[in-house]
Short mmCIF file of N, CA and C in Angstrom, two decimals:
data_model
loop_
_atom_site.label_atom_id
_atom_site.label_comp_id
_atom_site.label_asym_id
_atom_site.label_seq_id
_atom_site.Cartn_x
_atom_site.Cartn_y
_atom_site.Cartn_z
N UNK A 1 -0.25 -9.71 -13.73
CA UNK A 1 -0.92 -8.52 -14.21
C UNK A 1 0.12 -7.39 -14.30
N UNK A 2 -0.19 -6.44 -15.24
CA UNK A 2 0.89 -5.40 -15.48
C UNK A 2 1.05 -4.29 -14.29
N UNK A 3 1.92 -3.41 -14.51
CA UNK A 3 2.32 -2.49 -13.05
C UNK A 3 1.35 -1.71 -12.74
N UNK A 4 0.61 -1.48 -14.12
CA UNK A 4 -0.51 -0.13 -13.87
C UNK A 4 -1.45 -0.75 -12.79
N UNK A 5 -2.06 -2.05 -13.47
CA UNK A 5 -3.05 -2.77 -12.92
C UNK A 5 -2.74 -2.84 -11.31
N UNK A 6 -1.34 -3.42 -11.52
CA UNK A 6 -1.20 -3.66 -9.58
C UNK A 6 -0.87 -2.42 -8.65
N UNK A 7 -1.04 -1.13 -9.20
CA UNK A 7 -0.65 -0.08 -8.45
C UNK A 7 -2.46 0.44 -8.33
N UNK A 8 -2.95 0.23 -8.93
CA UNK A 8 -4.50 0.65 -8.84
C UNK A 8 -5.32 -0.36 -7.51
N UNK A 9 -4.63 -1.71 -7.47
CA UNK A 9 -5.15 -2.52 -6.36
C UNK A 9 -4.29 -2.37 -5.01
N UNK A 10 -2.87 -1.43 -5.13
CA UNK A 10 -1.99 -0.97 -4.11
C UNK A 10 -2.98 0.84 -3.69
N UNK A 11 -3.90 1.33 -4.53
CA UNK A 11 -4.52 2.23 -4.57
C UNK A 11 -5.79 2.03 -3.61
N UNK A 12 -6.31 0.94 -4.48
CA UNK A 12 -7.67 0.50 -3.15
C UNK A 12 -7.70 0.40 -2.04
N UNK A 13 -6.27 -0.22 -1.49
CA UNK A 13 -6.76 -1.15 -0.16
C UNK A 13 -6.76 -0.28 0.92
N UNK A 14 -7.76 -0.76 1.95
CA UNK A 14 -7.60 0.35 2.49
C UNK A 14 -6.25 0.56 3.42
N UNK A 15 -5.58 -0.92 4.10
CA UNK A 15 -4.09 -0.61 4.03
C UNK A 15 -4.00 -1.51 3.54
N UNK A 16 -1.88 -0.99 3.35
CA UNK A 16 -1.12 -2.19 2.97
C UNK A 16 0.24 -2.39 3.61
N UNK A 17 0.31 -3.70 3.60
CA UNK A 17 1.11 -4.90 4.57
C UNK A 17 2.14 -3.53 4.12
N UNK A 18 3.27 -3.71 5.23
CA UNK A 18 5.04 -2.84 4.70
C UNK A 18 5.61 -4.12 5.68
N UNK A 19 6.75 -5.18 4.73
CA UNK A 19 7.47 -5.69 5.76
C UNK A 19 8.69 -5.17 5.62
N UNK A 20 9.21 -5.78 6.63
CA UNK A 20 10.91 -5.20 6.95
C UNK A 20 11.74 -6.41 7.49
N UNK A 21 13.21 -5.86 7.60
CA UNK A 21 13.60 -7.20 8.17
C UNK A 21 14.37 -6.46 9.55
N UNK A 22 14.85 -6.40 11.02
CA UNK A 22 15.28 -5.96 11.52
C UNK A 22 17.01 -6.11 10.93
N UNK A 23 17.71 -5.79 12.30
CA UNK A 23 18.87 -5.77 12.10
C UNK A 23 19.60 -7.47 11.78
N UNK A 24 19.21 -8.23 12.64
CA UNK A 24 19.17 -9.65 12.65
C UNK A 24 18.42 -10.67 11.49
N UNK A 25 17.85 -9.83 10.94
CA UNK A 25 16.38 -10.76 9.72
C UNK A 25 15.54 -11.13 10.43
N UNK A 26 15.48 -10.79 10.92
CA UNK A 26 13.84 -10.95 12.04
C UNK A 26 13.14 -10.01 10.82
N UNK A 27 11.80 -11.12 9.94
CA UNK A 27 10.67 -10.26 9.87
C UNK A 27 10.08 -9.66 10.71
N UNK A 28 8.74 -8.11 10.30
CA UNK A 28 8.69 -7.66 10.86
C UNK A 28 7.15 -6.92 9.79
N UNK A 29 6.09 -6.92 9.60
CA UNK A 29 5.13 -6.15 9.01
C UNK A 29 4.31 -6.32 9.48
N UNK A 30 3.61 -4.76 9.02
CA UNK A 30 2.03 -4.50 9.84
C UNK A 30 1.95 -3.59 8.76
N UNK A 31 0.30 -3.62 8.94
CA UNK A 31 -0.57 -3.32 8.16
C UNK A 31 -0.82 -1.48 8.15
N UNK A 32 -0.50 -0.67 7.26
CA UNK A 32 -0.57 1.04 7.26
C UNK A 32 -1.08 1.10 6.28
N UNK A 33 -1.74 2.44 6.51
CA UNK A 33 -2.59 3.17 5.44
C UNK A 33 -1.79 4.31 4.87
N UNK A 34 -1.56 3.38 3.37
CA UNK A 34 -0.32 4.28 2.54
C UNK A 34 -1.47 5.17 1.69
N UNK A 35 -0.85 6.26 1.23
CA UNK A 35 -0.74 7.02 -0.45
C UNK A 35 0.30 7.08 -1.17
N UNK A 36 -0.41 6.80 -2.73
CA UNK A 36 0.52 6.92 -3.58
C UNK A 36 0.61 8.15 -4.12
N UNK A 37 1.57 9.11 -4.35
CA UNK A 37 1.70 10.21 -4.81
C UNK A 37 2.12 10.41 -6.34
N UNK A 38 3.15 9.42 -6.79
CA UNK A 38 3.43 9.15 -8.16
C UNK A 38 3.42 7.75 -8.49
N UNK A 39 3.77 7.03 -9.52
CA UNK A 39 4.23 6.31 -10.14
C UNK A 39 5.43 5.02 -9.36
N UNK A 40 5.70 6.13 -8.47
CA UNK A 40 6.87 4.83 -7.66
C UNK A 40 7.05 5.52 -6.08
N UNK A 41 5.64 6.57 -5.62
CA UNK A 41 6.20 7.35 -4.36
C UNK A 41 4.71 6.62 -3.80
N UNK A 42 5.19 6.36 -1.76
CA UNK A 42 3.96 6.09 -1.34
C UNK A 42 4.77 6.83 0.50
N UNK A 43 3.33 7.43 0.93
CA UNK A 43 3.88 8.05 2.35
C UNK A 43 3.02 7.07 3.04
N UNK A 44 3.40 6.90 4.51
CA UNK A 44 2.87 6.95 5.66
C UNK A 44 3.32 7.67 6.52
N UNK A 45 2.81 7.65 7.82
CA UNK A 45 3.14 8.52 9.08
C UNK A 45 2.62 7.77 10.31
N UNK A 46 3.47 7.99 11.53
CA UNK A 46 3.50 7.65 12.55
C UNK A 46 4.08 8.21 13.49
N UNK A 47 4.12 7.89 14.86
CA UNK A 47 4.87 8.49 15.73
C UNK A 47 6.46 8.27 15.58
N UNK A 48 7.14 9.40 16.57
CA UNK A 48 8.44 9.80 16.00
C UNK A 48 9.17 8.66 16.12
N UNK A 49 8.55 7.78 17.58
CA UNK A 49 9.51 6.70 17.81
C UNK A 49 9.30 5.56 17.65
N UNK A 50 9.86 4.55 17.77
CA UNK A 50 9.10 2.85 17.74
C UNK A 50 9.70 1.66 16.54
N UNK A 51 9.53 0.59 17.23
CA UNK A 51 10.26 -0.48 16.13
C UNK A 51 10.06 0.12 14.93
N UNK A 52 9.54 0.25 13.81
CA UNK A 52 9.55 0.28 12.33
C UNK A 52 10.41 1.44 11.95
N UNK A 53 10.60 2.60 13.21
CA UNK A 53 11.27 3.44 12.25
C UNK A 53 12.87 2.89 12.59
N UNK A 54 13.12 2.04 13.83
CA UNK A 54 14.38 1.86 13.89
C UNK A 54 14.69 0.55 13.31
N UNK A 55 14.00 -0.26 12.84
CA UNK A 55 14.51 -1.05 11.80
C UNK A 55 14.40 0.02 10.02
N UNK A 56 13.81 0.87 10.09
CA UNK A 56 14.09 1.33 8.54
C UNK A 56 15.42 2.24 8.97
N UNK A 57 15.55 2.52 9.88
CA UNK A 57 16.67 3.51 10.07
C UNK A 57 17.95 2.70 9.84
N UNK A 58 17.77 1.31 10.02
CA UNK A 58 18.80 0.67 9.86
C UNK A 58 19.08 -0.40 8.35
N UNK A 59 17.79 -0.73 8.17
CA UNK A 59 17.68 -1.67 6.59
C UNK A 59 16.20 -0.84 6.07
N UNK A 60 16.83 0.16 5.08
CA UNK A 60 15.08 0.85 4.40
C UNK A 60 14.67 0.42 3.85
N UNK A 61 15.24 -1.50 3.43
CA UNK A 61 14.18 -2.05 2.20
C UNK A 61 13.22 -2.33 2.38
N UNK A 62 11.95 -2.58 1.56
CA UNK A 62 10.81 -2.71 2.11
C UNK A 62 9.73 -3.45 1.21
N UNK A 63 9.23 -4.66 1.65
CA UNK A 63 8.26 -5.25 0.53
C UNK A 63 6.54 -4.73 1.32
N UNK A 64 5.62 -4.27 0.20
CA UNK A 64 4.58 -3.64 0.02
C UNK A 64 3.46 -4.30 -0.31
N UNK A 65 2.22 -5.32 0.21
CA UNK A 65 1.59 -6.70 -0.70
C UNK A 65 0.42 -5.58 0.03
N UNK A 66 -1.04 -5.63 -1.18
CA UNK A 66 -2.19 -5.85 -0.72
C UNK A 66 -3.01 -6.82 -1.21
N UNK A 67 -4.37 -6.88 -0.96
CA UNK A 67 -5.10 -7.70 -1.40
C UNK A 67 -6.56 -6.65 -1.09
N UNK A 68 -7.38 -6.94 -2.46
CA UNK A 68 -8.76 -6.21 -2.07
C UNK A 68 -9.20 -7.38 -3.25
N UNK A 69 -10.97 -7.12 -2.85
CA UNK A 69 -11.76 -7.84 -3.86
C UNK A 69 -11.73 -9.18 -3.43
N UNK A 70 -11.32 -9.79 -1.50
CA UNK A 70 -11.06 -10.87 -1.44
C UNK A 70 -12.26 -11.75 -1.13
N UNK A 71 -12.90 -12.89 -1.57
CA UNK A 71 -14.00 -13.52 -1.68
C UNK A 71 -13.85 -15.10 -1.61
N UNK A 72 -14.36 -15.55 -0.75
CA UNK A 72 -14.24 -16.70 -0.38
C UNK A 72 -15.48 -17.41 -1.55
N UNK A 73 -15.61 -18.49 -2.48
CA UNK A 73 -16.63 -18.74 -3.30
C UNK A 73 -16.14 -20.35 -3.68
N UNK A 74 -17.06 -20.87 -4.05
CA UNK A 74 -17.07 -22.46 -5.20
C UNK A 74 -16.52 -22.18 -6.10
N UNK A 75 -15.97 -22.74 -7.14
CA UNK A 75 -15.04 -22.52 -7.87
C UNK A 75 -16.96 -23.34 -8.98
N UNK A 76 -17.50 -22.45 -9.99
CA UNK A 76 -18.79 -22.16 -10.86
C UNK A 76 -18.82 -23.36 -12.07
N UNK A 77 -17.61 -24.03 -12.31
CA UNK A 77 -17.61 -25.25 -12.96
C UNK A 77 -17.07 -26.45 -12.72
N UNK A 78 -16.29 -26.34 -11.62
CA UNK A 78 -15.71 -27.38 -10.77
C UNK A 78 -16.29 -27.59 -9.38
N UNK A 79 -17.02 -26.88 -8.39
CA UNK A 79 -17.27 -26.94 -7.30
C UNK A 79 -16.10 -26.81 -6.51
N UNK A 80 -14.97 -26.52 -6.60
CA UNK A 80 -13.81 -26.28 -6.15
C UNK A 80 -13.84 -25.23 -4.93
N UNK A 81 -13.22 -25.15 -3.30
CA UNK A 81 -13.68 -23.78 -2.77
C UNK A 81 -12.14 -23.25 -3.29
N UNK A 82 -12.34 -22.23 -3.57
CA UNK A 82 -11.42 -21.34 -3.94
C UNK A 82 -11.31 -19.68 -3.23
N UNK A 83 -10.64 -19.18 -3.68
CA UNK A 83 -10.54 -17.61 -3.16
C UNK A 83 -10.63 -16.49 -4.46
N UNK A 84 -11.60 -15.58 -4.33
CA UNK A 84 -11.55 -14.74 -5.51
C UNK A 84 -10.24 -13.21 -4.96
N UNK A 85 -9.77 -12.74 -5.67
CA UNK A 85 -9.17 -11.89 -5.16
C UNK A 85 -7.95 -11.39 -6.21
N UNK A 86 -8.21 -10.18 -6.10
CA UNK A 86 -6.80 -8.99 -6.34
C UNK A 86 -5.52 -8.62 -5.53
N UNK A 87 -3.95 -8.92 -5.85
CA UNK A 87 -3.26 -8.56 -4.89
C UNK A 87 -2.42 -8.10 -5.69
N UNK A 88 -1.53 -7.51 -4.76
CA UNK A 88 -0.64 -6.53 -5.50
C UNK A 88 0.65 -6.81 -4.35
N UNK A 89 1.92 -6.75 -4.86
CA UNK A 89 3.32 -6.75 -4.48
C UNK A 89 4.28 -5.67 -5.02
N UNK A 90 5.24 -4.94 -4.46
CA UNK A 90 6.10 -4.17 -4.25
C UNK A 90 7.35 -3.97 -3.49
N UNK A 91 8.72 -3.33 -4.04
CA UNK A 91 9.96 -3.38 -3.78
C UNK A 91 10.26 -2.17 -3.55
N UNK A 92 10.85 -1.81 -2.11
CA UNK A 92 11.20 -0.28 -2.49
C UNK A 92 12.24 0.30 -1.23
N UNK A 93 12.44 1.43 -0.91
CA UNK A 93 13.26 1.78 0.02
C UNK A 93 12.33 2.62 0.71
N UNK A 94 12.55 2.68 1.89
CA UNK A 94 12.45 3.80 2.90
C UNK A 94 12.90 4.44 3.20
N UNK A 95 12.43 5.79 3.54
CA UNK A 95 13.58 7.02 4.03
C UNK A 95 12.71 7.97 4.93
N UNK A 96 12.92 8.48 6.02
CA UNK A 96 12.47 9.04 7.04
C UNK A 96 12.30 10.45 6.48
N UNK A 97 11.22 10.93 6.29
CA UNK A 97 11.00 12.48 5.57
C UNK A 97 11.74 13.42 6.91
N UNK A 98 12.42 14.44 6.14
CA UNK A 98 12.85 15.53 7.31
C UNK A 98 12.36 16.57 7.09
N UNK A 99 12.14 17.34 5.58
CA UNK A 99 11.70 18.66 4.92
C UNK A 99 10.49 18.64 5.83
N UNK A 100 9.93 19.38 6.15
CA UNK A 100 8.56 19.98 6.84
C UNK A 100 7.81 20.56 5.54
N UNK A 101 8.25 21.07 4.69
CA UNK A 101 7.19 21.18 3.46
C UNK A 101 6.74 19.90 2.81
N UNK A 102 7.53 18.66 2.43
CA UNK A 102 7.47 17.77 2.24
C UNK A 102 6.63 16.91 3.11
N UNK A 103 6.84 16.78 4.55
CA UNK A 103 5.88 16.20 5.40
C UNK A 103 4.47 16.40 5.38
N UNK A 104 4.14 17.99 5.19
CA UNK A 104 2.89 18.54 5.14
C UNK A 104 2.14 18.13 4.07
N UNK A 105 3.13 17.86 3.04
CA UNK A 105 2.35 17.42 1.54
C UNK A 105 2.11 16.07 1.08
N UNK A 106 2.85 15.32 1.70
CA UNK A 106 2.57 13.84 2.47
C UNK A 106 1.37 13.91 3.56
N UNK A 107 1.31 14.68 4.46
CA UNK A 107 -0.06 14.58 5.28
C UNK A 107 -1.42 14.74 4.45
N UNK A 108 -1.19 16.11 4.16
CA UNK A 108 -2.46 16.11 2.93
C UNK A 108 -2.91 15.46 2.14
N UNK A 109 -1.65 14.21 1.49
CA UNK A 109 -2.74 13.29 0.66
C UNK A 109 -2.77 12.33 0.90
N UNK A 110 -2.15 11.72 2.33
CA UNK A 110 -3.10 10.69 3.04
C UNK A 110 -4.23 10.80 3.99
N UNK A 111 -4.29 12.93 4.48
CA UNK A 111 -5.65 12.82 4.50
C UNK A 111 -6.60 13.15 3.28
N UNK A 112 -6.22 13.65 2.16
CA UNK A 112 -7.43 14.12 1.15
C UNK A 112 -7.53 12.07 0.70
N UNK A 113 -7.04 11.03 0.89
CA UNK A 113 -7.37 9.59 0.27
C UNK A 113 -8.08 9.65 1.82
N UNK A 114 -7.63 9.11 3.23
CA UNK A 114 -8.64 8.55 3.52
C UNK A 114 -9.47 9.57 4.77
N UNK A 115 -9.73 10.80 4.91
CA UNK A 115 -10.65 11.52 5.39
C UNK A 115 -10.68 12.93 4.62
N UNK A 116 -11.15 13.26 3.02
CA UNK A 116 -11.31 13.89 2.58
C UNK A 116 -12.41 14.69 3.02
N UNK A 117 -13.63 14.41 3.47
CA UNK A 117 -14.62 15.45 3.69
C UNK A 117 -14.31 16.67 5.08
N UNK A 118 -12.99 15.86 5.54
CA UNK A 118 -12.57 16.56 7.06
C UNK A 118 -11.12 17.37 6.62
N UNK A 119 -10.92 17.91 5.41
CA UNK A 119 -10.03 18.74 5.24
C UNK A 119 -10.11 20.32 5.41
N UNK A 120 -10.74 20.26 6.24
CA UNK A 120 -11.52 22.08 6.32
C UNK A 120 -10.80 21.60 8.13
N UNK A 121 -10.20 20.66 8.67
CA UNK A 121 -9.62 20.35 9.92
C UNK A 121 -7.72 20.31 9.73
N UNK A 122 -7.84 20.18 8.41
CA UNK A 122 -6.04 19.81 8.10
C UNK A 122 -5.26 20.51 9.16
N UNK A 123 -5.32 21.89 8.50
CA UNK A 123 -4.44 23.33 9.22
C UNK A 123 -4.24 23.24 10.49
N UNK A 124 -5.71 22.94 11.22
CA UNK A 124 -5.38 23.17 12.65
C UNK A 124 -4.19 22.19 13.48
N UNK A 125 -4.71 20.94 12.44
CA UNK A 125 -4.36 19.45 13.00
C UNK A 125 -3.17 19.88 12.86
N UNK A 126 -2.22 20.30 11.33
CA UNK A 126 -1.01 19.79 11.04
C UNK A 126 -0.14 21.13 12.55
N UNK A 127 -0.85 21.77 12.75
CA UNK A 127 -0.32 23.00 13.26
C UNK A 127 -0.13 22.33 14.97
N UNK A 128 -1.01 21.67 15.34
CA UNK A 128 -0.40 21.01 16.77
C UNK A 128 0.17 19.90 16.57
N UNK A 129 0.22 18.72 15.45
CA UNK A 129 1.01 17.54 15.62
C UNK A 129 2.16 17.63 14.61
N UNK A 130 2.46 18.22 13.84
CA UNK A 130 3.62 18.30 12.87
C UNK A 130 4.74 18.13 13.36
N UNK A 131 4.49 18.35 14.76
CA UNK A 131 6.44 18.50 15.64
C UNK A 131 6.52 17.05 16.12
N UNK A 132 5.24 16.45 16.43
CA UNK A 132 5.27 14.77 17.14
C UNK A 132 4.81 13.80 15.85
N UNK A 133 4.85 14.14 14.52
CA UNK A 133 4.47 12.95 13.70
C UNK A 133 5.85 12.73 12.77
N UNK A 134 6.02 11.53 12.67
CA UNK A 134 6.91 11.33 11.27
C UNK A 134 6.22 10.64 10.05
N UNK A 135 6.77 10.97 9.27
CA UNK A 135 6.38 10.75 7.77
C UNK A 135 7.36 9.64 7.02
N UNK A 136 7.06 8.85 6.34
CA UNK A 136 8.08 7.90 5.99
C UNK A 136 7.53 8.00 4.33
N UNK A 137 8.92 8.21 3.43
CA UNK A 137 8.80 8.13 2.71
C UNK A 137 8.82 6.98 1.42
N UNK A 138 8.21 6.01 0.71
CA UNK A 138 8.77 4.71 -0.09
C UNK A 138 8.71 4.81 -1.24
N UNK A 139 10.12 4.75 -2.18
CA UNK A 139 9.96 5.09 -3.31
C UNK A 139 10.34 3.37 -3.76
N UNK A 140 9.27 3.31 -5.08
CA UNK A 140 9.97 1.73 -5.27
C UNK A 140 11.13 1.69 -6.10
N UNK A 141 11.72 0.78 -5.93
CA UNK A 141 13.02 -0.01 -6.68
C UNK A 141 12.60 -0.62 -8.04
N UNK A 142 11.51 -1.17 -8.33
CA UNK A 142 11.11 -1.71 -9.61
C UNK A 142 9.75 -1.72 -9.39
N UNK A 143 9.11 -2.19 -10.71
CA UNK A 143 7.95 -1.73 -11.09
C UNK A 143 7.13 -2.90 -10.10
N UNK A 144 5.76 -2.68 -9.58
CA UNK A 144 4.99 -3.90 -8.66
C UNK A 144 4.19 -4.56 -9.35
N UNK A 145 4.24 -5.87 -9.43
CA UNK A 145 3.55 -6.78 -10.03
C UNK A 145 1.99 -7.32 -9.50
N UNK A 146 1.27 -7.80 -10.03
CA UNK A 146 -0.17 -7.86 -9.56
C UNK A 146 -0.82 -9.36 -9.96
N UNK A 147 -1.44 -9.84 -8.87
CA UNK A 147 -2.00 -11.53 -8.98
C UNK A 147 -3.67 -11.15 -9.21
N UNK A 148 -4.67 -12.04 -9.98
CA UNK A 148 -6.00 -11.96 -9.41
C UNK A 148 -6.30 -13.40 -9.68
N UNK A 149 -7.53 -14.05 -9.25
CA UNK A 149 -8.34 -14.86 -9.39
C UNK A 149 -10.14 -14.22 -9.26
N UNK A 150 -10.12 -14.45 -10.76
CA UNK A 150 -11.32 -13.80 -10.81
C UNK A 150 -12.37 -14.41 -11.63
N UNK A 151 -13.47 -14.89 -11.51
CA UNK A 151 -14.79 -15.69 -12.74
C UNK A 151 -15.32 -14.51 -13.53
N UNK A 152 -15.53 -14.84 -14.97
CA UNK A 152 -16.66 -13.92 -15.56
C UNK A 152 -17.97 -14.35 -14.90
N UNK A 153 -19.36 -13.50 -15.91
CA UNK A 153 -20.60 -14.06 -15.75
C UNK A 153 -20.56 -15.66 -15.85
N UNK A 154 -19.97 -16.31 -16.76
CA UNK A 154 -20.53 -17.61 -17.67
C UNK A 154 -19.35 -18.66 -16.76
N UNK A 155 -18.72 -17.89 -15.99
CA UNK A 155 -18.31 -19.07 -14.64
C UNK A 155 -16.45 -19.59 -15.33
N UNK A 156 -16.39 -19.00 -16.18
CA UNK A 156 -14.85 -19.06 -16.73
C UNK A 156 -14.01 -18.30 -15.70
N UNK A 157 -12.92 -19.25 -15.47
CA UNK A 157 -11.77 -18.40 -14.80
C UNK A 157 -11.24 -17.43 -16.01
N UNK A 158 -11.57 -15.87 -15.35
CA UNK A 158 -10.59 -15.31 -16.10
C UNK A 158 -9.09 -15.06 -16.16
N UNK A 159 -8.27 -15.77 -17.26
CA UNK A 159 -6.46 -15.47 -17.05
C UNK A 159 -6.21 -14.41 -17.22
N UNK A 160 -5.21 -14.69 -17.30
CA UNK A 160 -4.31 -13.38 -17.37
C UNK A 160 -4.31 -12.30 -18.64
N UNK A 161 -4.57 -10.95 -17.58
CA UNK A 161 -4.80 -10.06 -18.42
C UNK A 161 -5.91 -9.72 -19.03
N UNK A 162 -6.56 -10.99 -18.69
CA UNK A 162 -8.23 -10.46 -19.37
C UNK A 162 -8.89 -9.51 -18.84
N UNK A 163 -9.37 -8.99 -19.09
CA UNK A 163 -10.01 -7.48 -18.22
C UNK A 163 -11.50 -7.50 -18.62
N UNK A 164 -12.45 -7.69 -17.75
CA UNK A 164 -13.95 -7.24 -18.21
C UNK A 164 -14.49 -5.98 -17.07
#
C-alpha cells in the first residue's frame, strides 16, 4: 500500500511498536503512543532516564510497525482461518529533543491526539513536569510502507490498492 495509506494506519493505532538495537544488537521494542506532526515527524515522551533513551543515545535508528483493524475471521470462500488486518512499517532516526519550545509543542499534540477533551489541564501539567519529561524526536529516513488483508461485502480478497 502507498505511504499516504500507511501513515494514516501509523495515525490510528493507538500505539506503535519503536524497535532499536542496543549497543551489542540486542533487539529491543516496546510499544508508545506516538504523534505524527508532519509527513516524516513523530514525538514521544518519557522519563529522562532508562534503557531506550540510552540505546537511542547511542544507535538513533529506529524501525516503527503498527497494526489496527486486526480480526481474527474464516477466510468467506475458502474457509481458510486467516487474519484481517492493516499494518504499517517505518525507518527513521531518533534524536533526544532539547529546545523547551519544541518539547512543549511535541507535548501538545500528543496530548490534543490522545486526551484532547483534558487540554484546559495542559499548562498546569507542562508547568510541573517539563523539567522531568523527555521528548524524543523521529524523523523518517524513507517513505513507510503499508500491508492489509482485507474481504469486500461479496467475500473477495481485496488486493492491492483496492480501496472501498
Amino acid at each position: 500500500m502507498s505511504a499516504e495509506w500507511a501513515l494514516e494506519v501509523l495515525d490510528k493505532a493507538p500505539y506503535i511498536t519503536v524497535s532499536m538495537a542496543d549497543d551489542e544488537g540486542m533487539p529491543y521494542g516496546l510499544p508508545l503512543s506516538l504523534v505524527r506532526t508532519d509527513e516524516k515527524t513523530f514525538y514521544f515522551h518519557g522519563a529522562l532516564e532508562g534503557k531506550k533513551l540510552d540505546i537511542l543515545r547511542h544507535n538513533p535508528r529506529v524501525c516503527l510497525s503498527a497494526v489496527t483493524k486486526c480480526k481474527p475471521t474464516v477466510g468467506p470462500k475458502d474457509g481458510s482461518f486467516t487474519l484481517e488486518f492493516k499494518s504499517a512499517i517505518a525507518f527513521g532516526k531518533a534524536e533526544i529533543v532539547q529546545d523547551d519550545t519544541e518539547k512543549i509543542a511535541a507535548l501538545r499534540a500528543i496530548c490534543e491526539r490522545f486526551l484532547p477533551k483534558h487540554m484546559d489541564a495542559f499548562d498546569a501539567s507542562i508547568a510541573r513536569s517539563l523539567g522531568r519529561t523527555a521528548v524524543v524526536r523521529i524523523t523518517l529516513t524513507e517513505p513507510p510502507v503499508g500491508k492489509r488483508k482485507q474481504y469486500d461485502k461479496q467475500g473477495e480478497e481485496m488486493k492491492w490498492q483496492r480501496m472501498e
